[in-house]
Amino acid sequence: MTSQTLWEARKYEEAFGKTIPPQARPDFHLSPRTGWMNDPNGFCWYKGKYHLFYQYYPYDTHWGPMHWGHAVSEDLLHWEYLPAALAPDEVYDRDGCFSGNALTLPDGRHLLMYTGVVRERQANGGCNEVQTQCLAIGDGVDYVKYEKNPVLDESGLPEGCSRYDFRDPKLWQEEDGTYRCIAGNRPADGSGQILLFTSPDGFEWYYKKALAENHDRIGKMWECPDFFQLDGKWVLLTSPQDMVPLGFEYHNGNGTLCLIGDYDKETEDFTEESNQSVDYGIDFYAPQTVLTQDGRRVMIGWMQNWDTCNHRRTQEEGWFGQMSLPRELSIRNGRLYQTPLRELESMRRNKTVHKNVTVTGSVRLDDIRGRRIDMEVVIRPEEGCDLYRKFAIRFAQNDLYHTSLSFRPSESVLKIDRKFSGSRRAIIHQRRSKVNHQEGQLKLRLILDRFSVEAFVNDGEQVLSAVLYTDQEAEGISFLADGTVNMDVVKYDLI
Ligand code: FRU
């Protein structure tokens, strides 16, 4: 039975979704059907399609009581909206259906696990959110909440675990048919931990152990975990809140964290070997992964930043928030690599190549422009010249605006800067990252899709993502060097 709350959301999104022209949205990055979008949820393959749900408030371009929006795709690039899947309509989730995940039950039904939120008035007059884990069962379009919800609450947690910060379950089935789920939580020390739960059938859940503990190392609360095997290692992704910077690896605020290590399936112990950021740009959070039909591990994140997301879109624009590109993951030299989903190449048109261009001062090249492009740039010092001091690519450019990526080889620092993108708010517009290069040789691949840039460095060793709302007429691209750079450029339009 569709509740009144869900029925209203479905009616609203159907009516108002149509009023947003396609060219006012990103082209191949998923944006909400109407209103607000944050985290990807329930990213999975079900009944012959990829399903991506998302944190959703259809009625406004700001965060509000969370619903789950829903879209499906065959290639992860072209999405079709389905009706909203969940609405906050039960006593145990009346203030929000927060993030979670999905799996297919042996009988073919689709099982969603999500966090139910209920605000609780505190003695000091403030409010805290009690968070529990809940289930919904469905057929890929319509979902019915489980009659025994919530299936995990504070009664199933060890002493000291917060009942307020307990969210974002990721669930999977083991080879022996039993189920596991992990969720973010705060232990007594107030920092983050990822808890592991087991279930014989996916419906009845028991606490097992802490899979990973923050101990105040990287941010505080750890949100939105994902856990999977990749190239012989185990990867735990999570999104820490309240970080302080650590060199150029982690920055202030909410960020993303990848722990790489080993997992003993017998003892269910995860041994962390290394940690790194997932994305080094400005806008990326709460990623989830799916295993594609041909065995690739593909990740999509919310291409936004909690500290800057309330400063731009107005109600008139009709939508706010978008997902990142789907990125293929691998581990090379102990690090997480990301490359754009290879199917993106089928959207390439109008190949333009410029080889061995000498860049000194500012250079523009024939046919190198656009806001929906895939462009690879390889740079090196010009033969016979000293190492250049700085190289930059400016894009989304006209007389008024540009966004840039600039590289100083002597510092090994790559900077993304959208100060001149047209923003009128004093929010974060720059971020710097250490990158590897051999005496000034660097490879960059930029994907632009109207309102965003994702820069893949050195074949996916790092990625820097940022949204930009520059007028679409600003589609110029130029290259700048302080010193002399030798450069190859291959550019495609993405259509
Ligand atoms: C992360 C997050 C999740 C939560 C959701 C609420 O971006 O805070 O932890 O489930 O957003 O919308």
Coordinates of C-alpha atoms and ligand atoms in Angstrom, one line a residue:
M1 CA 0.0 0.0 0.0
T2 CA 1.3 3.4 -0.9
S3 CA 1.1 5.8 2.0
Q4 CA -0.3 9.3 1.6
T5 CA 3.2 10.7 2.1
L6 CA 4.7 8.6 -0.7
W7 CA 1.8 9.1 -3.0
E8 CA 2.1 12.9 -2.6
A9 CA 5.9 12.8 -3.3
R10 CA 5.3 10.7 -6.4
K11 CA 2.5 13.0 -7.7
Y12 CA 4.7 16.0 -7.0
E13 CA 7.8 14.7 -8.7
E14 CA 5.9 13.5 -11.7
A15 CA 4.3 16.9 -12.2
F16 CA 7.3 19.1 -11.5
G17 CA 10.1 16.9 -12.9
K18 CA 8.7 17.6 -16.4
T19 CA 9.1 21.4 -15.9
I20 CA 12.9 21.1 -15.6
P21 CA 14.4 21.3 -19.2
P22 CA 17.0 18.6 -19.8
Q23 CA 19.6 21.2 -20.8
A24 CA 19.3 22.8 -17.4
R25 CA 20.7 19.6 -15.8
P26 CA 23.9 17.6 -16.2
D27 CA 23.7 15.3 -19.2
F28 CA 25.2 12.0 -18.0
H29 CA 25.5 12.6 -14.2
L30 CA 22.3 11.7 -12.3
S31 CA 20.5 14.7 -10.7
P32 CA 17.3 14.5 -8.7
R33 CA 14.0 14.3 -10.5
T34 CA 12.9 17.4 -8.6
G35 CA 14.3 19.2 -5.6
W36 CA 17.2 18.0 -3.5
M37 CA 19.5 15.0 -3.8
N38 CA 22.3 13.8 -1.5
D39 CA 23.9 10.4 -1.0
P40 CA 23.6 7.5 -3.5
N41 CA 21.7 4.7 -1.9
G42 CA 20.9 1.1 -2.8
F43 CA 23.3 1.0 -5.7
C44 CA 22.8 -2.5 -7.2
W45 CA 21.9 -4.7 -10.2
Y46 CA 18.3 -6.0 -10.1
K47 CA 16.1 -7.5 -12.8
G48 CA 18.4 -6.6 -15.7
K49 CA 19.1 -3.0 -14.7
Y50 CA 21.3 -1.0 -12.4
H51 CA 19.3 0.7 -9.7
L52 CA 20.4 3.8 -8.0
F53 CA 18.4 5.3 -5.2
Y54 CA 19.3 8.6 -3.6
Q55 CA 18.6 10.7 -0.5
Y56 CA 15.8 12.9 -1.7
Y57 CA 13.6 15.8 -0.7
P58 CA 11.4 16.4 -3.7
Y59 CA 9.8 19.6 -2.5
D60 CA 12.7 22.0 -2.2
T61 CA 16.3 22.5 -3.4
H62 CA 17.4 22.2 0.3
W63 CA 17.7 19.2 2.5
G64 CA 14.4 18.2 4.2
P65 CA 12.7 15.0 5.5
M66 CA 14.5 12.3 3.6
H67 CA 12.8 10.2 1.0
W68 CA 14.5 7.7 -1.4
G69 CA 14.5 8.8 -5.0
H70 CA 14.9 6.1 -7.6
A71 CA 16.4 5.8 -11.1
V72 CA 17.5 2.8 -13.3
S73 CA 20.0 2.5 -16.1
E74 CA 21.4 -0.1 -18.4
D75 CA 24.8 1.6 -18.9
L76 CA 25.2 3.7 -15.7
L77 CA 25.3 6.8 -17.9
H78 CA 21.7 7.2 -19.2
W79 CA 19.2 7.1 -16.3
E80 CA 15.5 6.8 -16.3
Y81 CA 13.5 8.0 -13.3
L82 CA 11.2 5.6 -11.4
P83 CA 8.8 6.8 -8.8
A84 CA 10.2 7.7 -5.3
A85 CA 10.7 4.4 -3.4
L86 CA 10.5 5.4 0.2
A87 CA 8.9 8.2 2.2
P88 CA 9.1 9.0 5.9
D89 CA 5.7 7.7 6.7
E90 CA 6.1 5.3 9.7
V91 CA 6.5 6.0 13.4
Y92 CA 10.1 4.6 13.3
D93 CA 11.2 6.7 10.3
R94 CA 8.8 9.7 10.5
D95 CA 11.7 12.2 10.4
G96 CA 13.6 10.6 7.5
C97 CA 14.6 7.5 5.6
F98 CA 18.3 8.0 5.6
S99 CA 21.0 6.2 3.6
G100 CA 21.2 2.5 3.1
N101 CA 21.7 -0.3 0.6
A102 CA 20.0 -3.1 -1.3
L103 CA 20.3 -6.8 -2.2
T104 CA 18.4 -9.5 -4.1
L105 CA 16.8 -12.2 -1.8
P106 CA 17.1 -15.8 -3.0
D107 CA 13.4 -15.8 -3.9
G108 CA 13.9 -12.8 -6.2
R109 CA 12.5 -10.1 -4.0
H110 CA 14.4 -6.8 -3.6
L111 CA 15.5 -6.0 0.0
L112 CA 16.3 -2.4 1.0
M113 CA 18.0 -1.6 4.3
Y114 CA 17.9 2.0 5.4
T115 CA 18.2 4.1 8.5
G116 CA 14.9 5.2 10.1
V117 CA 15.1 8.6 11.9
V118 CA 13.0 9.9 14.8
R119 CA 13.7 13.2 16.5
E120 CA 13.7 13.1 20.2
R121 CA 13.3 16.1 22.4
Q122 CA 16.1 16.5 24.9
A123 CA 15.9 17.8 28.5
N124 CA 17.8 21.0 27.4
G125 CA 15.2 21.8 24.8
G126 CA 17.2 20.6 21.9
C127 CA 16.6 17.7 19.6
N128 CA 18.6 14.5 18.8
E129 CA 17.8 12.0 16.1
V130 CA 17.3 8.4 17.2
Q131 CA 18.6 6.2 14.4
T132 CA 17.6 2.6 13.7
Q133 CA 18.0 0.2 10.8
C134 CA 14.9 -0.8 8.9
L135 CA 13.9 -2.9 5.9
A136 CA 11.6 -2.6 2.9
I137 CA 10.8 -5.4 0.5
G138 CA 9.9 -4.8 -3.1
D139 CA 9.9 -5.6 -6.8
G140 CA 12.2 -2.9 -8.1
V141 CA 9.4 -0.2 -8.2
D142 CA 7.2 -0.5 -5.1
Y143 CA 8.4 -1.3 -1.7
V144 CA 6.6 -2.4 1.5
K145 CA 8.2 -1.6 4.8
Y146 CA 8.9 -4.7 7.0
E147 CA 6.3 -5.2 9.7
K148 CA 9.0 -5.9 12.4
N149 CA 10.9 -2.7 11.7
P150 CA 13.2 -1.5 13.1
V151 CA 15.4 -4.6 12.8
L152 CA 18.4 -3.0 14.6
D153 CA 18.2 -0.4 17.4
E154 CA 20.1 0.5 20.5
S155 CA 19.0 -2.7 22.2
G156 CA 21.3 -4.6 19.8
L157 CA 24.3 -2.4 20.4
P158 CA 27.1 -2.8 23.0
E159 CA 27.5 -0.4 25.9
G160 CA 28.8 3.0 24.9
C161 CA 27.6 2.9 21.3
S162 CA 25.5 6.0 20.3
R163 CA 21.8 5.6 19.6
Y164 CA 21.9 8.9 17.8
D165 CA 24.8 8.3 15.4
F166 CA 24.0 4.9 14.1
R167 CA 23.3 4.8 10.3
D168 CA 23.9 4.0 6.7
P169 CA 23.8 0.2 6.5
K170 CA 25.5 -1.7 3.7
L171 CA 24.4 -5.3 3.4
W172 CA 25.6 -8.3 1.5
Q173 CA 25.1 -12.1 1.4
E174 CA 28.0 -14.5 2.2
E175 CA 28.7 -17.7 0.2
D176 CA 27.2 -19.8 3.0
G177 CA 23.8 -18.0 2.5
T178 CA 24.0 -15.9 5.7
Y179 CA 24.0 -12.1 5.6
R180 CA 26.2 -9.3 6.9
C181 CA 25.7 -5.6 7.3
I182 CA 27.9 -2.8 8.4
A183 CA 26.9 0.6 9.7
G184 CA 28.5 3.8 10.9
N185 CA 28.4 4.5 14.7
R186 CA 30.0 6.6 17.4
P187 CA 31.5 4.7 20.3
A188 CA 32.0 6.2 23.8
D189 CA 35.1 8.2 22.7
G190 CA 32.8 10.2 20.4
S191 CA 34.8 9.5 17.2
G192 CA 33.7 7.0 14.6
Q193 CA 33.5 3.2 14.1
I194 CA 32.1 0.8 11.6
L195 CA 30.0 -2.0 13.2
L196 CA 29.5 -5.4 11.7
F197 CA 26.2 -7.3 12.1
T198 CA 25.2 -10.8 11.0
S199 CA 21.8 -12.4 10.1
P200 CA 20.7 -15.9 9.1
D201 CA 18.0 -14.6 6.7
G202 CA 18.5 -10.8 6.1
F203 CA 15.6 -10.0 8.5
E204 CA 16.9 -10.9 12.0
W205 CA 20.1 -9.1 12.8
Y206 CA 22.7 -9.5 15.6
Y207 CA 25.7 -7.4 16.5
K208 CA 29.1 -9.1 15.8
K209 CA 32.0 -6.7 16.3
A210 CA 33.5 -3.4 15.4
L211 CA 35.0 -3.9 11.9
A212 CA 37.1 -0.7 12.1
E213 CA 37.7 2.0 14.7
N214 CA 38.6 5.7 14.1
H215 CA 40.1 6.5 17.6
D216 CA 39.9 10.1 16.6
R217 CA 42.5 9.7 13.9
I218 CA 40.6 10.9 10.8
G219 CA 37.6 13.1 11.5
K220 CA 34.9 12.1 14.0
M221 CA 31.8 10.1 13.0
W222 CA 32.3 7.8 10.1
E223 CA 29.3 7.8 7.7
C224 CA 28.2 5.7 4.7
P225 CA 30.5 2.6 4.8
D226 CA 31.0 0.3 1.9
F227 CA 33.2 -2.9 2.1
F228 CA 34.4 -5.1 -0.7
Q229 CA 37.2 -7.2 -2.1
L230 CA 39.3 -5.6 -4.9
D231 CA 42.4 -7.0 -6.6
G232 CA 43.3 -9.3 -3.7
K233 CA 42.8 -6.7 -1.0
W234 CA 39.8 -5.6 1.0
V235 CA 38.6 -2.0 0.8
L236 CA 36.6 -0.2 3.4
L237 CA 35.2 3.1 2.2
T238 CA 33.7 5.6 4.6
S239 CA 33.0 9.3 4.8
P240 CA 34.3 11.0 8.0
Q241 CA 32.7 14.2 9.4
D242 CA 34.5 17.0 11.1
M243 CA 38.0 16.4 9.8
V244 CA 41.0 18.5 10.4
P245 CA 43.5 18.6 7.5
L246 CA 46.4 16.2 7.4
G247 CA 48.9 17.6 4.9
F248 CA 47.2 17.6 1.6
E249 CA 45.7 14.1 2.1
Y250 CA 42.7 15.1 4.2
H251 CA 41.0 18.5 4.3
N252 CA 38.7 20.3 6.8
G253 CA 35.1 19.3 7.1
N254 CA 33.4 16.2 5.5
G255 CA 35.6 14.0 3.3
T256 CA 36.1 10.6 2.0
L257 CA 38.3 7.8 3.4
C258 CA 39.6 4.6 1.9
L259 CA 41.1 2.0 4.2
I260 CA 42.9 -0.8 2.3
G261 CA 43.8 -4.0 4.1
D262 CA 43.0 -7.7 4.6
Y263 CA 39.9 -9.4 5.9
D264 CA 39.9 -12.8 7.6
K265 CA 36.5 -14.3 6.7
E266 CA 36.8 -16.9 9.6
T267 CA 37.4 -14.4 12.4
E268 CA 35.7 -11.5 10.5
D269 CA 38.7 -9.3 11.4
F270 CA 39.7 -6.4 9.1
T271 CA 43.3 -5.5 9.3
E272 CA 44.0 -2.0 8.0
E273 CA 47.2 -1.5 6.0
S274 CA 46.9 1.9 4.6
N275 CA 44.6 4.9 4.3
Q276 CA 44.0 7.6 1.7
S277 CA 41.5 10.1 0.5
V278 CA 39.1 8.9 -2.2
D279 CA 38.7 12.2 -4.0
Y280 CA 41.0 15.2 -3.7
G281 CA 38.7 17.9 -5.1
I282 CA 36.0 20.0 -3.5
D283 CA 32.8 18.0 -4.0
F284 CA 32.6 14.3 -3.4
Y285 CA 31.0 12.4 -0.5
A286 CA 29.3 9.2 0.6
P287 CA 30.2 6.9 -2.3
Q288 CA 28.7 3.5 -2.9
T289 CA 29.9 0.7 -5.2
V290 CA 28.3 -1.9 -7.3
L291 CA 29.8 -5.0 -8.9
T292 CA 29.0 -4.9 -12.6
Q293 CA 27.8 -7.9 -14.6
D294 CA 31.3 -8.3 -16.0
G295 CA 33.0 -8.1 -12.6
R296 CA 34.1 -4.5 -12.4
R297 CA 33.8 -2.6 -9.1
V298 CA 32.2 0.7 -10.0
M299 CA 31.7 3.6 -7.5
I300 CA 29.4 6.6 -7.6
G301 CA 29.5 9.4 -5.0
W302 CA 27.4 12.5 -4.2
M303 CA 29.3 15.3 -6.1
Q304 CA 28.8 17.9 -3.4
N305 CA 30.2 19.1 -0.1
W306 CA 28.1 19.5 3.0
D307 CA 29.8 22.8 3.9
T308 CA 29.0 24.5 0.6
C309 CA 25.8 22.9 -0.6
N310 CA 23.4 25.4 0.8
H311 CA 24.7 28.4 -1.0
R312 CA 23.8 28.3 -4.6
R313 CA 20.7 26.8 -6.0
T314 CA 17.4 28.6 -5.8
Q315 CA 14.0 27.0 -5.8
E316 CA 13.5 28.3 -9.4
E317 CA 16.2 26.0 -10.7
G318 CA 14.1 23.1 -9.6
W319 CA 17.0 20.7 -8.7
F320 CA 20.1 20.6 -6.5
G321 CA 22.7 17.9 -6.2
Q322 CA 24.2 15.4 -8.6
M323 CA 26.1 12.2 -8.6
S324 CA 29.7 11.8 -9.7
L325 CA 30.6 9.8 -12.8
P326 CA 30.6 6.1 -12.3
R327 CA 34.3 5.2 -11.7
E328 CA 35.9 1.8 -12.2
L329 CA 38.1 1.0 -9.2
S330 CA 41.3 -1.0 -9.0
I331 CA 44.3 -1.3 -6.6
R332 CA 47.7 -0.5 -8.0
N333 CA 50.8 -0.2 -6.0
G334 CA 48.8 -0.4 -2.8
R335 CA 46.6 2.6 -3.8
L336 CA 43.0 3.0 -4.9
Y337 CA 42.8 4.0 -8.6
Q338 CA 39.7 5.3 -10.3
T339 CA 39.0 5.6 -14.0
P340 CA 35.9 6.9 -15.7
L341 CA 33.5 4.0 -16.6
R342 CA 34.7 2.7 -19.9
E343 CA 31.2 3.0 -21.5
L344 CA 31.7 6.8 -21.4
E345 CA 33.9 6.3 -24.5
S346 CA 30.9 5.4 -26.5
M347 CA 29.6 9.0 -26.0
R348 CA 32.8 10.4 -27.6
R349 CA 32.3 12.5 -30.8
N350 CA 34.4 15.0 -32.8
K351 CA 37.9 13.9 -31.9
T352 CA 40.4 16.7 -31.9
V353 CA 44.1 16.1 -31.5
H354 CA 47.0 18.6 -31.0
K355 CA 50.5 17.0 -30.5
N356 CA 53.7 18.6 -29.3
V357 CA 52.2 22.1 -28.7
T358 CA 54.6 24.5 -27.2
V359 CA 52.9 26.4 -24.4
T360 CA 54.5 29.6 -23.0
G361 CA 52.2 32.4 -21.8
S362 CA 48.6 31.7 -22.8
V363 CA 47.6 29.4 -25.7
R364 CA 44.2 28.6 -27.2
L365 CA 43.8 25.8 -29.7
D366 CA 41.3 25.2 -32.6
D367 CA 38.2 23.3 -31.6
I368 CA 39.3 22.9 -28.0
R369 CA 36.3 24.2 -26.1
G370 CA 33.0 22.9 -24.6
R371 CA 31.2 22.1 -21.4
R372 CA 30.4 18.4 -22.1
I373 CA 33.8 17.1 -23.0
D374 CA 36.4 14.3 -22.4
M375 CA 39.9 15.8 -22.7
E376 CA 43.3 14.2 -22.1
V377 CA 46.3 16.5 -21.6
V378 CA 49.8 15.2 -21.3
I379 CA 52.5 17.7 -20.3
R380 CA 56.3 17.7 -20.1
P381 CA 59.1 20.3 -20.0
E382 CA 60.0 21.5 -23.5
E383 CA 63.2 19.9 -24.7
G384 CA 66.2 22.1 -24.1
C385 CA 64.3 24.3 -21.6
D386 CA 64.4 24.5 -17.8
L387 CA 61.7 22.9 -15.8
Y388 CA 58.6 25.2 -16.1
R389 CA 57.4 26.9 -13.0
K390 CA 53.7 26.5 -13.5
F391 CA 51.2 25.1 -16.0
A392 CA 47.4 25.7 -16.0
I393 CA 44.3 24.7 -17.9
R394 CA 41.4 27.2 -17.8
F395 CA 38.0 26.0 -18.8
A396 CA 34.4 27.1 -18.5
Q397 CA 36.0 30.3 -19.6
N398 CA 34.9 33.6 -21.2
D399 CA 35.8 37.2 -20.6
L400 CA 34.3 37.0 -17.1
Y401 CA 34.7 33.5 -15.9
H402 CA 37.0 30.5 -15.7
T403 CA 37.8 27.5 -13.5
S404 CA 41.3 26.2 -13.5
L405 CA 43.6 23.3 -12.7
S406 CA 47.2 24.5 -12.1
F407 CA 50.3 22.5 -11.5
R408 CA 53.6 23.6 -9.9
P409 CA 56.2 20.9 -10.5
S410 CA 58.6 22.2 -8.0
E411 CA 56.0 21.7 -5.2
S412 CA 54.3 18.7 -6.9
V413 CA 51.0 20.4 -6.2
L414 CA 47.9 20.4 -8.4
K415 CA 45.3 23.0 -7.5
I416 CA 41.7 23.2 -8.5
D417 CA 40.3 26.7 -8.3
R418 CA 36.7 27.8 -9.1
K419 CA 37.0 31.3 -7.6
F420 CA 36.2 32.9 -11.0
S421 CA 33.4 30.5 -11.8
G422 CA 30.7 33.0 -11.1
S423 CA 30.1 32.1 -7.4
R424 CA 29.0 35.0 -5.2
R425 CA 29.5 33.2 -1.9
A426 CA 32.6 33.1 0.3
I427 CA 32.8 29.3 0.4
I428 CA 35.6 26.9 -0.4
H429 CA 36.7 27.5 -4.0
Q430 CA 40.1 25.9 -4.1
R431 CA 41.8 22.7 -3.1
R432 CA 45.3 21.5 -3.5
S433 CA 46.7 18.0 -3.8
K434 CA 50.1 16.5 -3.9
V435 CA 50.5 14.5 -7.2
N436 CA 53.2 12.3 -8.6
H437 CA 55.1 13.4 -11.7
Q438 CA 58.4 12.7 -13.3
E439 CA 60.3 15.9 -13.7
G440 CA 57.3 17.8 -14.8
Q441 CA 55.6 15.0 -16.8
L442 CA 51.9 14.8 -15.9
K443 CA 48.8 13.3 -17.4
L444 CA 45.3 14.7 -16.8
R445 CA 41.9 13.7 -18.0
L446 CA 39.1 16.1 -17.6
I447 CA 35.5 15.2 -17.8
L448 CA 33.1 18.2 -18.0
D449 CA 29.3 17.8 -17.9
R450 CA 27.7 21.3 -17.8
F451 CA 27.9 21.9 -14.1
S452 CA 31.0 19.9 -13.0
V453 CA 34.6 18.9 -13.6
E454 CA 36.2 15.6 -12.7
A455 CA 40.0 15.6 -13.2
F456 CA 41.6 12.2 -13.3
V457 CA 45.4 12.4 -12.6
N458 CA 48.0 9.9 -13.9
D459 CA 45.5 7.3 -15.3
G460 CA 43.4 7.4 -12.1
E461 CA 46.0 7.6 -9.4
Q462 CA 43.9 10.6 -8.0
V463 CA 40.7 12.4 -8.8
L464 CA 39.7 16.0 -8.1
S465 CA 36.0 16.7 -8.5
A466 CA 34.1 20.0 -8.3
V467 CA 30.8 21.4 -9.3
L468 CA 30.6 24.8 -11.0
Y469 CA 27.5 26.8 -12.0
T470 CA 29.2 29.1 -14.5
D471 CA 26.9 30.3 -17.4
Q472 CA 26.9 27.6 -20.1
E473 CA 28.1 30.2 -22.7
A474 CA 31.5 30.2 -20.9
E475 CA 32.9 27.2 -22.8
G476 CA 36.4 28.4 -23.7
I477 CA 39.5 26.5 -22.8
S478 CA 43.1 27.9 -22.6
F479 CA 46.5 26.6 -21.5
L480 CA 49.0 28.7 -19.7
A481 CA 52.6 28.2 -18.8
D482 CA 55.1 30.1 -16.7
G483 CA 58.2 28.7 -18.4
T484 CA 57.8 26.4 -21.4
V485 CA 55.7 23.3 -21.6
N486 CA 55.4 20.7 -24.3
M487 CA 51.8 19.4 -24.4
D488 CA 49.6 16.8 -26.2
V489 CA 45.8 17.3 -26.2
V490 CA 43.1 14.9 -27.3
K491 CA 39.6 16.1 -26.9
Y492 CA 36.1 14.7 -27.6
D493 CA 32.7 16.1 -27.2
L494 CA 30.5 13.9 -25.1
I495 CA 27.1 13.4 -26.7
Ligands
FRU1 C1 25.7 11.6 4.7 C2 24.5 11.6 5.5 C3 24.2 10.2 6.0 C4 22.7 10.2 6.2 C5 22.2 11.1 5.1 C6 21.0 11.9 5.5 O1 25.8 12.5 3.7 O2 24.6 12.5 6.6 O3 25.0 9.8 7.1 O4 22.2 8.9 6.1 O5 23.3 11.9 4.8 O6 20.5 12.5 4.4

